[in-house]
Short mmCIF file of C-alpha atoms in Angstrom, two decimals:
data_model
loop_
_atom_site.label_atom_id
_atom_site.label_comp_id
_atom_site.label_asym_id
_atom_site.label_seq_id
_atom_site.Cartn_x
_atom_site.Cartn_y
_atom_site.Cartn_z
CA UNK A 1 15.88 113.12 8.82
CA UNK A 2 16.28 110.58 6.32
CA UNK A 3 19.25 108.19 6.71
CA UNK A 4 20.96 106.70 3.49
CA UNK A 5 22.93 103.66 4.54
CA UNK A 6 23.88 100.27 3.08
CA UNK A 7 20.92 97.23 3.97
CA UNK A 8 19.73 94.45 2.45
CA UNK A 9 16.60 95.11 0.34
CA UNK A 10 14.10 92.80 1.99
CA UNK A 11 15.14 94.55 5.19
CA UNK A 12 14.47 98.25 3.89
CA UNK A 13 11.22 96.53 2.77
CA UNK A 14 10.59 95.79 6.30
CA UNK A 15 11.72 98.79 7.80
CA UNK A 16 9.18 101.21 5.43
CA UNK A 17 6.50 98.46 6.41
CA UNK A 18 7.49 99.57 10.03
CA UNK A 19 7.24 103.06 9.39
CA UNK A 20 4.24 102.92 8.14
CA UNK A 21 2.78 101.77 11.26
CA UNK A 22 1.04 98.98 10.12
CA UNK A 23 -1.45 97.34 12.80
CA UNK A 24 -1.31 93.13 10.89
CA UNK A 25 1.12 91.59 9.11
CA UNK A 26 -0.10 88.19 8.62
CA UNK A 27 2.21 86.08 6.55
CA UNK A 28 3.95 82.54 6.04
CA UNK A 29 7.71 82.48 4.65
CA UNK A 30 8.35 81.31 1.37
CA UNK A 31 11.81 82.25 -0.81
CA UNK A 32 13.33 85.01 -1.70
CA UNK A 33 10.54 86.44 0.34
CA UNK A 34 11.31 85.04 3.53
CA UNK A 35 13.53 88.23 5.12
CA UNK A 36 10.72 90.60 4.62
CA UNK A 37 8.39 88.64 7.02
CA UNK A 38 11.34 87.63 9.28
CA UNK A 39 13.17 90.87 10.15
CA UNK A 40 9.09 91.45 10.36
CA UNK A 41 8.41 89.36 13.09
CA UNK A 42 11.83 90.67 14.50
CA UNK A 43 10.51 93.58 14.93
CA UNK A 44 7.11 93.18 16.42
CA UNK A 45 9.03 90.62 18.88
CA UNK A 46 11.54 93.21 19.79
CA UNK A 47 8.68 96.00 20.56
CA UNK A 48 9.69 98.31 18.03
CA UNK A 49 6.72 97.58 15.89
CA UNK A 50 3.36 97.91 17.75
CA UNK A 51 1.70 95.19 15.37
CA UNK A 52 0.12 92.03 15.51
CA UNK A 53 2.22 89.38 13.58
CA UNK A 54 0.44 86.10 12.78
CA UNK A 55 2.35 83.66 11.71
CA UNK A 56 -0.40 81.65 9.76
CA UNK A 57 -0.27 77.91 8.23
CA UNK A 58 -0.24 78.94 4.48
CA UNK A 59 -0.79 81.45 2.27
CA UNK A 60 -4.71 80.91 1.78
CA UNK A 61 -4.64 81.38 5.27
CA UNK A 62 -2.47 84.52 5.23
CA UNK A 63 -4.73 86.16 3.08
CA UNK A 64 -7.88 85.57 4.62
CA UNK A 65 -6.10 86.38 7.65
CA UNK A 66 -5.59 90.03 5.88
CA UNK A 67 -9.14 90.28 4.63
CA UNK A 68 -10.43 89.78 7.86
CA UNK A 69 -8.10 92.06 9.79
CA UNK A 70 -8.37 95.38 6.85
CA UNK A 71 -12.49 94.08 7.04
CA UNK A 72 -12.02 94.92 10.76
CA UNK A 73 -10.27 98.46 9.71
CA UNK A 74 -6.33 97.70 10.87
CA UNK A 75 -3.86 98.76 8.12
CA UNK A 76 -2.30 95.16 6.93
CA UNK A 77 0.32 94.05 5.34
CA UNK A 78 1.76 90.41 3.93
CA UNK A 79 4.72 89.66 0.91
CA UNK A 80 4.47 86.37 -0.64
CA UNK A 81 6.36 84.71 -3.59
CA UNK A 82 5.61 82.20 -6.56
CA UNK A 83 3.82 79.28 -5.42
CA UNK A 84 2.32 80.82 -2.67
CA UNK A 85 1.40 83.79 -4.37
CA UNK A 86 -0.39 80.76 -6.33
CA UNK A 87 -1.93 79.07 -3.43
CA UNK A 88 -3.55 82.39 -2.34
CA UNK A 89 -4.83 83.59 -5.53
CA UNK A 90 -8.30 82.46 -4.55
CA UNK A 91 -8.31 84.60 -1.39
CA UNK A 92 -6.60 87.33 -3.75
CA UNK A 93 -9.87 88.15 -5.94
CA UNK A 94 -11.68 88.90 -3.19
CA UNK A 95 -9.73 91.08 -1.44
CA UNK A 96 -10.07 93.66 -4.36
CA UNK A 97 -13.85 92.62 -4.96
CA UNK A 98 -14.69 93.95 -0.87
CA UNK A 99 -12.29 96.95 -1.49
CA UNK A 100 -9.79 95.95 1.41
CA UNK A 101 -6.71 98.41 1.42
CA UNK A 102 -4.16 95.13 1.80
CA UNK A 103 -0.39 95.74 0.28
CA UNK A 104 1.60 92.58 -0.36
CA UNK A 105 4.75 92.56 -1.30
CA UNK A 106 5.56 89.94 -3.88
CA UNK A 107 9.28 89.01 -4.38
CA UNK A 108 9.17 87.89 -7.62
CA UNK A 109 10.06 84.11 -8.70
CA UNK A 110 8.78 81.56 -11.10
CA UNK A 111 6.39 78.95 -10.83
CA UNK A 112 6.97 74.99 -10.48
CA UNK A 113 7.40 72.72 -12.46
CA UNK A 114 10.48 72.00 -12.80
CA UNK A 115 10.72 73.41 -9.34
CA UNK A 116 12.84 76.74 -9.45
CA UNK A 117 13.52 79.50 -6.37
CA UNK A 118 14.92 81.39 -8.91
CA UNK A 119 13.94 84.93 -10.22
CA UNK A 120 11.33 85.66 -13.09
CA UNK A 121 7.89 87.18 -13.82
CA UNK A 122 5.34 84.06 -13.83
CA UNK A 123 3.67 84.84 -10.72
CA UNK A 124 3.42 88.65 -11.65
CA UNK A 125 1.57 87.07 -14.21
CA UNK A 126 -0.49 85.11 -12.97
CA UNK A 127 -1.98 87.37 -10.66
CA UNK A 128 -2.29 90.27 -13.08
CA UNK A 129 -6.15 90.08 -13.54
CA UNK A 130 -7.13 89.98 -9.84
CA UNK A 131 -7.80 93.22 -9.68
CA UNK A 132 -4.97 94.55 -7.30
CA UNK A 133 -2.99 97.40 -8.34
CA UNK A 134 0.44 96.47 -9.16
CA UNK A 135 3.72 98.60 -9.12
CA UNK A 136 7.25 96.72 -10.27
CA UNK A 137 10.05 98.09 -8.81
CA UNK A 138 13.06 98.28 -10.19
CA UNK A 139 15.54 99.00 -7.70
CA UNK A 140 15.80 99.10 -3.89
CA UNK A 141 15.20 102.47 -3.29
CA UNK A 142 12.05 101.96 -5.63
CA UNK A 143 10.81 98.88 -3.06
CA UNK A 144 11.61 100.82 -0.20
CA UNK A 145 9.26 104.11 -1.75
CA UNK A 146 6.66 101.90 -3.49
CA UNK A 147 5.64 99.92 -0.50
CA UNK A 148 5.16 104.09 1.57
CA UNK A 149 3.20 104.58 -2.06
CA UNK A 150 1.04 101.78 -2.00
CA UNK A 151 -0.23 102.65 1.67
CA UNK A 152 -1.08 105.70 0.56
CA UNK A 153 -2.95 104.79 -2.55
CA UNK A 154 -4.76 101.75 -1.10
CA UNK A 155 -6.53 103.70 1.87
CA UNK A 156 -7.21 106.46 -0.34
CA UNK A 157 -10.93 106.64 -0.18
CA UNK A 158 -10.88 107.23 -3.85
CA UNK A 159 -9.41 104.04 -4.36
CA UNK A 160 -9.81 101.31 -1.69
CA UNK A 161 -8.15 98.64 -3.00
CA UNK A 162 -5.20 96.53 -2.23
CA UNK A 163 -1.90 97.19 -4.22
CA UNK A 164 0.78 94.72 -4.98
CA UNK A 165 4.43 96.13 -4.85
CA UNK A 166 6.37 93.58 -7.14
CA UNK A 167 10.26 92.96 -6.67
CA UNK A 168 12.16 90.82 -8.03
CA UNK A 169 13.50 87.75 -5.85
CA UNK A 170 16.89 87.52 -5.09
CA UNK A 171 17.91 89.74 -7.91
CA UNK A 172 16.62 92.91 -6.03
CA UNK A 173 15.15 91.07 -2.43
CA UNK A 174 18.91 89.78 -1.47
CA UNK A 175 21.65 92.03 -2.67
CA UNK A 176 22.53 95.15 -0.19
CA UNK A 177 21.87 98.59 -1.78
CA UNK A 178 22.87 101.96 -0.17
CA UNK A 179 19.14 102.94 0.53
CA UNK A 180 17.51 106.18 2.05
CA UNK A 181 15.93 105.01 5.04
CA UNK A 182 13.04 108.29 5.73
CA UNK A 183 12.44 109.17 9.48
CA UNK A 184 9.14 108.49 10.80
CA UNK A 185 8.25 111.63 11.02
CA UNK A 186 8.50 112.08 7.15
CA UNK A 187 6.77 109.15 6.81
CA UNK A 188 3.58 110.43 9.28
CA UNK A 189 3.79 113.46 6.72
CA UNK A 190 3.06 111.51 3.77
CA UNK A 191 0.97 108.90 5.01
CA UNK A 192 -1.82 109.84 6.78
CA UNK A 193 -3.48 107.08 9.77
CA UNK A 194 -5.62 104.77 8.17
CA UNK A 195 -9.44 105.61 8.22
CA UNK A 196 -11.66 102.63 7.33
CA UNK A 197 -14.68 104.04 4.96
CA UNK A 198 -16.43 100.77 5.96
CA UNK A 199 -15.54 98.19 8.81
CA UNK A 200 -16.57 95.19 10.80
CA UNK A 201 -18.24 96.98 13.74
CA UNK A 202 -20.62 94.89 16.13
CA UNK A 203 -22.46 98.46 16.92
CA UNK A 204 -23.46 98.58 13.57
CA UNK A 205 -23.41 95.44 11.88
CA UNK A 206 -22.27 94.83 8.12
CA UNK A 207 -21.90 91.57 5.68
CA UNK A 208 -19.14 92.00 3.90
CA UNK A 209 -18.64 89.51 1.13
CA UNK A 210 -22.27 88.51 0.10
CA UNK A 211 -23.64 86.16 -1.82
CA UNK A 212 -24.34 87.86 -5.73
CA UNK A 213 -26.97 86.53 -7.50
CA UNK A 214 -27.20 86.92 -11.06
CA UNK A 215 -29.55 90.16 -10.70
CA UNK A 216 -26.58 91.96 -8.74
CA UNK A 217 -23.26 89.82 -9.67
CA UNK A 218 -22.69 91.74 -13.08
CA UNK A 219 -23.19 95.56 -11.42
CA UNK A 220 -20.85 94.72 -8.31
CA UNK A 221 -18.24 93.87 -11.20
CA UNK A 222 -19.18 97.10 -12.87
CA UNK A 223 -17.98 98.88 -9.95
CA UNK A 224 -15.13 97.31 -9.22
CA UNK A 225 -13.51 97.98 -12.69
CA UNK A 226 -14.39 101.27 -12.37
CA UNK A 227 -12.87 101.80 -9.07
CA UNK A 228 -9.94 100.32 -10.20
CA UNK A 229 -9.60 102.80 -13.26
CA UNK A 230 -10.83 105.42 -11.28
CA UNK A 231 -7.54 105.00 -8.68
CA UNK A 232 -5.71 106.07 -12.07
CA UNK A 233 -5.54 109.35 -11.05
CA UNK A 234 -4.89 108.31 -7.50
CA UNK A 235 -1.77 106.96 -8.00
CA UNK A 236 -0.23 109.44 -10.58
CA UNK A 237 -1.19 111.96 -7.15
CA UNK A 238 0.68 109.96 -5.14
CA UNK A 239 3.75 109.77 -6.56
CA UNK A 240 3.93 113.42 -7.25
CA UNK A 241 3.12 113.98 -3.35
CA UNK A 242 5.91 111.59 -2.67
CA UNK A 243 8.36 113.59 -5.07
CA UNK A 244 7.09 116.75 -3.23
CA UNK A 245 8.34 115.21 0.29
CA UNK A 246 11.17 113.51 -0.66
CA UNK A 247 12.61 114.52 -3.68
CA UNK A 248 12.12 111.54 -6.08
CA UNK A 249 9.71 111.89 -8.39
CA UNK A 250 7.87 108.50 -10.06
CA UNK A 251 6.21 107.77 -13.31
CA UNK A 252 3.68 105.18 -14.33
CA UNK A 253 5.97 104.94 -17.43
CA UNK A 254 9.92 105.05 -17.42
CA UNK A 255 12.18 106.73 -20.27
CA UNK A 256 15.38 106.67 -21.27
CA UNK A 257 17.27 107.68 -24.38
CA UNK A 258 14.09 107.55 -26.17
CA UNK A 259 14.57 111.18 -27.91
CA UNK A 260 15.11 110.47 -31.25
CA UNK A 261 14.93 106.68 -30.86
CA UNK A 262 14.10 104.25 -33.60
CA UNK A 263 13.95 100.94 -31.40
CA UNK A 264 13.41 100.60 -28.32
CA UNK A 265 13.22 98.02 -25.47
CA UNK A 266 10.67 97.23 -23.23
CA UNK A 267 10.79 96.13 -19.84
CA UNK A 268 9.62 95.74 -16.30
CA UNK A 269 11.32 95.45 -13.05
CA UNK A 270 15.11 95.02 -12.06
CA UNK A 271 16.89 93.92 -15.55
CA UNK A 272 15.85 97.55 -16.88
CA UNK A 273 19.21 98.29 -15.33
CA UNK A 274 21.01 96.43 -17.58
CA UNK A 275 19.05 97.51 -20.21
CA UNK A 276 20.15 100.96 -19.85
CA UNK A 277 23.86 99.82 -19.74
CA UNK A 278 22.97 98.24 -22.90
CA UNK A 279 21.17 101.15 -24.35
CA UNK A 280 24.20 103.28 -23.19
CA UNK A 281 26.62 101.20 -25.16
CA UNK A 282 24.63 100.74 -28.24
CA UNK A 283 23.98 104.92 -28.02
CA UNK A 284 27.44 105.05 -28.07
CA UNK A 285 28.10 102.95 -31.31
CA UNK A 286 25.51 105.64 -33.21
CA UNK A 287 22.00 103.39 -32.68
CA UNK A 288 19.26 104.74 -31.93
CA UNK A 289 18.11 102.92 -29.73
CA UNK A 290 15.91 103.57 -25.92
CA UNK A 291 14.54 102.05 -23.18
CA UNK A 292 11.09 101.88 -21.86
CA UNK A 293 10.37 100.76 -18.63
CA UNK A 294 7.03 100.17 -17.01
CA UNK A 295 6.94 100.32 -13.39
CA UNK A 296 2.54 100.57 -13.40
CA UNK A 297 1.72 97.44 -14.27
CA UNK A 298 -2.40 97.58 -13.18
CA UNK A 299 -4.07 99.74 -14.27
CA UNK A 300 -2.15 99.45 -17.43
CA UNK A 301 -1.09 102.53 -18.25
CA UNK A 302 -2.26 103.00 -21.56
CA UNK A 303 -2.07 106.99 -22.21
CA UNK A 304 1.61 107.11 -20.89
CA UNK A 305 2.59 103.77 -22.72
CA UNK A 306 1.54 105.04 -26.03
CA UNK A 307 3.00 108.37 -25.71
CA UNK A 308 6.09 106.94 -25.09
CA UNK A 309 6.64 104.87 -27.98
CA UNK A 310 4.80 107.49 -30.08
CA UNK A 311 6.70 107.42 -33.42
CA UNK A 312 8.94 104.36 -33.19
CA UNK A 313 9.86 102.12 -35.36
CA UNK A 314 10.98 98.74 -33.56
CA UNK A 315 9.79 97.38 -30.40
CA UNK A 316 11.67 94.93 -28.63
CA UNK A 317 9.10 93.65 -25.86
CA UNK A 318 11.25 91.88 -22.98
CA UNK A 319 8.97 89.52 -20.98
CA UNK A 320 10.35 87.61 -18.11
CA UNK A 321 7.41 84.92 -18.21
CA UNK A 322 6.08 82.46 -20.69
CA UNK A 323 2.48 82.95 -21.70
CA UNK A 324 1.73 79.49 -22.76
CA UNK A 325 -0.68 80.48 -24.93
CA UNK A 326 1.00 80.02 -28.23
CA UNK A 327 1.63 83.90 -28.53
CA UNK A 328 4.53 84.42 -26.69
CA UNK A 329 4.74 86.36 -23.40
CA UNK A 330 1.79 88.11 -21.57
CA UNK A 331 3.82 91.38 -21.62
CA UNK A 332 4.06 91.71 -25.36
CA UNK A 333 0.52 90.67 -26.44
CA UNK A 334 -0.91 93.10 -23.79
CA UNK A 335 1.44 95.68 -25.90
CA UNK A 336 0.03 94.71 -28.60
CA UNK A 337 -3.62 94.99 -27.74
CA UNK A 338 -2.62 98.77 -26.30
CA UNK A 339 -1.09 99.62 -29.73
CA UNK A 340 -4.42 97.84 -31.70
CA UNK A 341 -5.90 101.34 -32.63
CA UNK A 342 -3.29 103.51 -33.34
CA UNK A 343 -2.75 104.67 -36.73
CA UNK A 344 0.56 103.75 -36.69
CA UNK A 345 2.10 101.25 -35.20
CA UNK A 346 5.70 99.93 -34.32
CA UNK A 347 6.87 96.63 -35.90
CA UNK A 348 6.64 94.16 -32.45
CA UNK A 349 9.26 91.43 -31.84
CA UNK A 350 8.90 89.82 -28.56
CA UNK A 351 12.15 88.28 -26.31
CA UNK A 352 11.27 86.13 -23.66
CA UNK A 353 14.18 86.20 -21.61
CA UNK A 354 15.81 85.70 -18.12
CA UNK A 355 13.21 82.60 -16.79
CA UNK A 356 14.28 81.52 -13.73
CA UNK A 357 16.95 83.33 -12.94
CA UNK A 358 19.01 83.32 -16.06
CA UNK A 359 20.80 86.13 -16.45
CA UNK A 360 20.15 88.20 -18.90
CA UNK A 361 23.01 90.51 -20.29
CA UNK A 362 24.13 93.84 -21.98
CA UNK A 363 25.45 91.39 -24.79
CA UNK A 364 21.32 89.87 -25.03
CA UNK A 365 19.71 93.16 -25.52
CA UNK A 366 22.23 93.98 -27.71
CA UNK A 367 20.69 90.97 -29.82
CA UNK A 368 17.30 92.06 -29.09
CA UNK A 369 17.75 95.58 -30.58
CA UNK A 370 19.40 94.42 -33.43
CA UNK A 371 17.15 91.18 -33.77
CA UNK A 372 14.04 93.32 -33.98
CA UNK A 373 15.28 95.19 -36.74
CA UNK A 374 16.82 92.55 -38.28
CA UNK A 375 13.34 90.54 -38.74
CA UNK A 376 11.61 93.78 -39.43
CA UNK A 377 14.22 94.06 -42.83
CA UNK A 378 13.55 90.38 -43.37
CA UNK A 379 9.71 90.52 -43.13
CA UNK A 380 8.69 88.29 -40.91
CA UNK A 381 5.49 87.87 -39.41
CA UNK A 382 5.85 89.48 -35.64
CA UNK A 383 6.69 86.60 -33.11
CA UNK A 384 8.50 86.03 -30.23
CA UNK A 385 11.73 84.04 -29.37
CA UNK A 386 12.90 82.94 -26.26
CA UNK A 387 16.87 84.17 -25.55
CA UNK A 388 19.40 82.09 -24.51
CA UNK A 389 17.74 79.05 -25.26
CA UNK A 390 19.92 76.20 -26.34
CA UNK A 391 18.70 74.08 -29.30
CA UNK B 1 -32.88 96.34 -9.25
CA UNK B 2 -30.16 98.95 -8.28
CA UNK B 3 -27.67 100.16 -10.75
CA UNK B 4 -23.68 99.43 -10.15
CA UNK B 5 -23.59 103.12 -9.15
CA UNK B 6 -26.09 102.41 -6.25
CA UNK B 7 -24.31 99.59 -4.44
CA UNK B 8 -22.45 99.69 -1.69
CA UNK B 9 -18.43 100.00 -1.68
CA UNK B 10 -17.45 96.37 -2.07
CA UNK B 11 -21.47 95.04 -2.16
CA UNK B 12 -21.40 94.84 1.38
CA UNK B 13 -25.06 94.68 3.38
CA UNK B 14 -25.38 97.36 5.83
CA UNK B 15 -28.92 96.60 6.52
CA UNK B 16 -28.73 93.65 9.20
CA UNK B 17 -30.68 91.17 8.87
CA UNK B 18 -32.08 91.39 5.16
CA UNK B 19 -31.39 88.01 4.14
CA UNK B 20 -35.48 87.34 5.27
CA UNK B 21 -36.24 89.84 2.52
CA UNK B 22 -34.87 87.43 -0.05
CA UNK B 23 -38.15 85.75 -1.73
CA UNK B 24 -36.56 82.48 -2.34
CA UNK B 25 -40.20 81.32 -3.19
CA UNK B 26 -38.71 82.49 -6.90
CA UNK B 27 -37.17 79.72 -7.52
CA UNK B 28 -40.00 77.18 -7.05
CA UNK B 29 -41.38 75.21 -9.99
CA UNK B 30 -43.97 73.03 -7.60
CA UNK B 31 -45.15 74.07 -4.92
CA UNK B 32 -46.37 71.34 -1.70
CA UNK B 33 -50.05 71.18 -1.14
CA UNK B 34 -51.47 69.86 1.78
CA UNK B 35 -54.62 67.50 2.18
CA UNK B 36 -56.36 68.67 5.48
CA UNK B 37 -58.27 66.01 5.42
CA UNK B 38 -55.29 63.56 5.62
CA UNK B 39 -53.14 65.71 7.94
CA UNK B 40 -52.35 64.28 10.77
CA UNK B 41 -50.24 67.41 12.51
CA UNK B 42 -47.45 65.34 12.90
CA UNK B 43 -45.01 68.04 12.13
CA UNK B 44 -42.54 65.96 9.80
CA UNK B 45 -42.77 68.17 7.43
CA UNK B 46 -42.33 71.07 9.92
CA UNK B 47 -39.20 69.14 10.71
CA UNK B 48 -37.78 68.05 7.60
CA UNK B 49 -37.99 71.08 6.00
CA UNK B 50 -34.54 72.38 5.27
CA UNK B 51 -35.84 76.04 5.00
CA UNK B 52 -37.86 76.27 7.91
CA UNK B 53 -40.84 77.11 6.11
CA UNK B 54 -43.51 74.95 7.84
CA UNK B 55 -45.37 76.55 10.93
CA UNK B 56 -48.37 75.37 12.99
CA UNK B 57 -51.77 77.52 12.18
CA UNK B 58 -54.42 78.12 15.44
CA UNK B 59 -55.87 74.92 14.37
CA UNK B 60 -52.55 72.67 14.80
CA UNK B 61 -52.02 72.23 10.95
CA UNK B 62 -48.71 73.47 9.48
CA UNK B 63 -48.93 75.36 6.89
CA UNK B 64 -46.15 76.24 4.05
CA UNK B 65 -44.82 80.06 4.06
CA UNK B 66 -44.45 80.29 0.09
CA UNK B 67 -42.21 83.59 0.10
CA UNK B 68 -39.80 81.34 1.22
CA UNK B 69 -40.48 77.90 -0.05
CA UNK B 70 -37.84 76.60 -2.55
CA UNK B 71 -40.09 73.79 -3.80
CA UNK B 72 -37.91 71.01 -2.97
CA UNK B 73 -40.52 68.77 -2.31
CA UNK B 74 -38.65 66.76 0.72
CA UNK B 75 -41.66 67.42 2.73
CA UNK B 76 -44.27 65.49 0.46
CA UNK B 77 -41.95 63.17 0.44
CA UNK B 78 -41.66 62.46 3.99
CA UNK B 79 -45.19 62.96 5.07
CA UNK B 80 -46.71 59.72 6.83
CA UNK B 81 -49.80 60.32 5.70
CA UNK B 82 -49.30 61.41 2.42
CA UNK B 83 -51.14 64.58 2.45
CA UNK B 84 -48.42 66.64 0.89
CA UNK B 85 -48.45 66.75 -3.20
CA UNK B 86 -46.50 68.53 -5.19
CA UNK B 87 -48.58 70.91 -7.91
CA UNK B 88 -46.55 72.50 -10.93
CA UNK B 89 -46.46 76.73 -10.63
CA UNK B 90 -48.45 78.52 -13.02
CA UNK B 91 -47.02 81.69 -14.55
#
């Protein structure tokens, strides 16, 4: 039977990475992700895990290491952070590209320079387009569940792809949550043993990872996009299974308060928390304001996105990253680009808030509800601002 | 030319060995001729060839497999004898 007891978050991480039986974990410890892999490597060391753990050079190594090990049909697993996140990116596109069933758990921090540890979106970011599907969790019970999810979706013959379960670092990694631990048994239940549709096999020899010439390049990236749309309905499967078994039910796309709502905030990962707190106190003053939180970040989820901000007014788009490219922050302009074709569409004000750590409070989205609205009444062409920024 | 549909999960090759079906003779735009008259069946161009393309006929001369030859002309270039030239492909 599950067990519900107080434990750091990396550490419930670790334990549903146990439970799932995993046969690799190849990894190299980097902050806030660092406790995943250790109390990782505890366990393998102590016998309770029946895995291999390689304890690699660097993350390019890591995940090759992982490519070759789901190539050779072993269920694998790695967690990574910021700039090594960055240094594997390479080794990241191709994992997706052979259709290797790798989850990584990314603790979420930003990118150098000026050096930071600290807590934020940018290498969420900049791995959004490699092709992995991505969940954002917002709390610890979410990372615990997401990571059993992702298993299950990844080896899912419909899909066969690696999924990234996003967390963020220290904010949700480091702080102790009461968290339902589930038995293994449960676990066996829901996850199935993995069953490699293709594998590295010296009694019937493949090449995996070919060259692509110009006459075949263009149709192998055909099918990868559609595989990755086409694990969709995958996912949305596997949550519902998972609410079946256990008794909490997930959604591509988060509510709250929005009945009735004129403005409301967007968000992904662990500061949607406060963000209901917020929404709670400004509901009680007589706004009408909501909360939207996305916790499927690839594929986008377009259909359940637009349905939930069918008919509002304001949009304040929280991103936790910078985009650099003179248009504020990658969360907001990929709004934007969803809401492109709709009749009507909400007036957009993006906040880029909480870089690195900086907290962002009740009091900020306080200012960001009101500051949409406020530069809607003023008429200003949509933009972004970054909160809490001293001038 | 297989459609996207047709290829295997993650473009893997399951057929081992097909990398001799590639006809990298495409990409020539000369290809090396060889003087028999001036051919001395040294074999440098047998051995300098980086694609392995030369092989000896019954008669001791090494002749140029053009399903494979890239064109790169490193074996007219290295000939002693200078039998090798290098004659422009013709649509």
């Amino acid at each position: 039977m599950a067990k519900r007891i107080g434990i750091e978050v990396s550490l419930a991480v670790s334990e549903a990475v146990k439970l799932a039986d995993v046969d690799v974990i190849a990894a190299y410890p980097i902050t806030p992700q660092t406790h995943i892999v250790e109390h990782l490597s505890e366990l393998v060391a102590d016998g309770e895990l029946d895995a291999e753990f390689i304890p690699v050079e660097s993350e390019h190594s890591a995940m090759s290491t992982c490519c070759g090990s789901a190539a050779a049909g072993a269920r694998t697993f790695t967690a990574t952070s910021s700039q090594g996140l960055a240094l594997m990116l390479e080794i990241c596109y191709i994992a997706p590209a052979l259709r290797l069933p790798i989850v990584m758990a990314v603790a979420n921090r930003s990118l150098s320079a000026p050096i930071s540890i600290w807590n934020d979106h940018s290498d969420l970011m900049a791995s959004r387009d490699t092709g992995w599907i991505q969940t954002v969790a917002e709390n610890g019970q979410e990372a615990f569940d997401l990571i059993l999810h992702a298993f299950r979706v990844a080896e899912d013959h419909r899909v066969l792809l690696p999924v990234i379960v996003n967390m963020d670092g220290f904010t949700l990694t480091h702080v102790i949550e009461p968290i339902e631990i589930l038995s293994q048994e449960e676990v066996a239940r829901y996850l199935p043993p993995y069953s490699a549709r293709m594998r590295l096999d010296t009694a019937k020899p493949v090449t995996m990872g070919p060259v692509g010439v110009p006459e075949v390049y263009t149709e192998a990236k055909k099918a990868q996009d559609e595989a990755l749309k086409a694990a969709r309905p995958v996912i949305l499967e596997a949550w519902e299974e998972f609410g079946k078994h256990f008794g909490r039910y997930y959604k591509p796309v988060e509510t709250y308060c929005t009945e009735g709502a004129e403005t409301l905030l967007i968000t992904m990962g662990s500061i949607g928390e406060t963000a209901m707190s917020a929404v709670d106190a400004m509901r009680s003053q007589g706004k009408k304001v909501g909360l939207v939180r996305l916790r499927l970040w690839r594929p986008f989820p377009f259909t359940e996105f637009l349905e939930a901000v069918k008919g509002v007014k304001y949009l304040a788009v929280v991103d936790r990253a910078l985009g650099l490219n003179g248009a504020g922050g990658p969360l907001a302009t990929e709004i934007k680009a969803a809401l492109y074709d709709e009749e009507e569409r909400p007036y957009i004000w993006n906040y880029v808030a909480g870089l690195a750590g900086r907290d962002v409070t009740v009091e900020n989205f306080v200012e960001m509800a009101d500051g949409v609205e406020a530069a809607a009444a003023d008429n200003l062409k949509s933009d972004y601002t970054i909160i809490n920024v001293r001038e | 030319m297989v459609s996207w549909k047709e290829l295997e999960l993650g473009c893997t090759i399951v057929e081992p060995g097909s990398s001799s079906k590639l006809k990298t003779g495409d990409w020539r735009s000369q290809r090396p001729v060889t003087d028999y008259e001036k051919c001395v069946k040294c074999g440098m161009c047998y051995i300098f060839c980086p694609d392995m393309v030369y092989k000896p006929n019954k008669m001791g001369f090494f002749q140029a497999d053009y399903y494979y030859c890239k064109g790169c002309g490193i074996c007219a270039r290295e000939c002693p004898a200078e039998a090798i030239t290098m004659v422009e492909e013709k649509v």
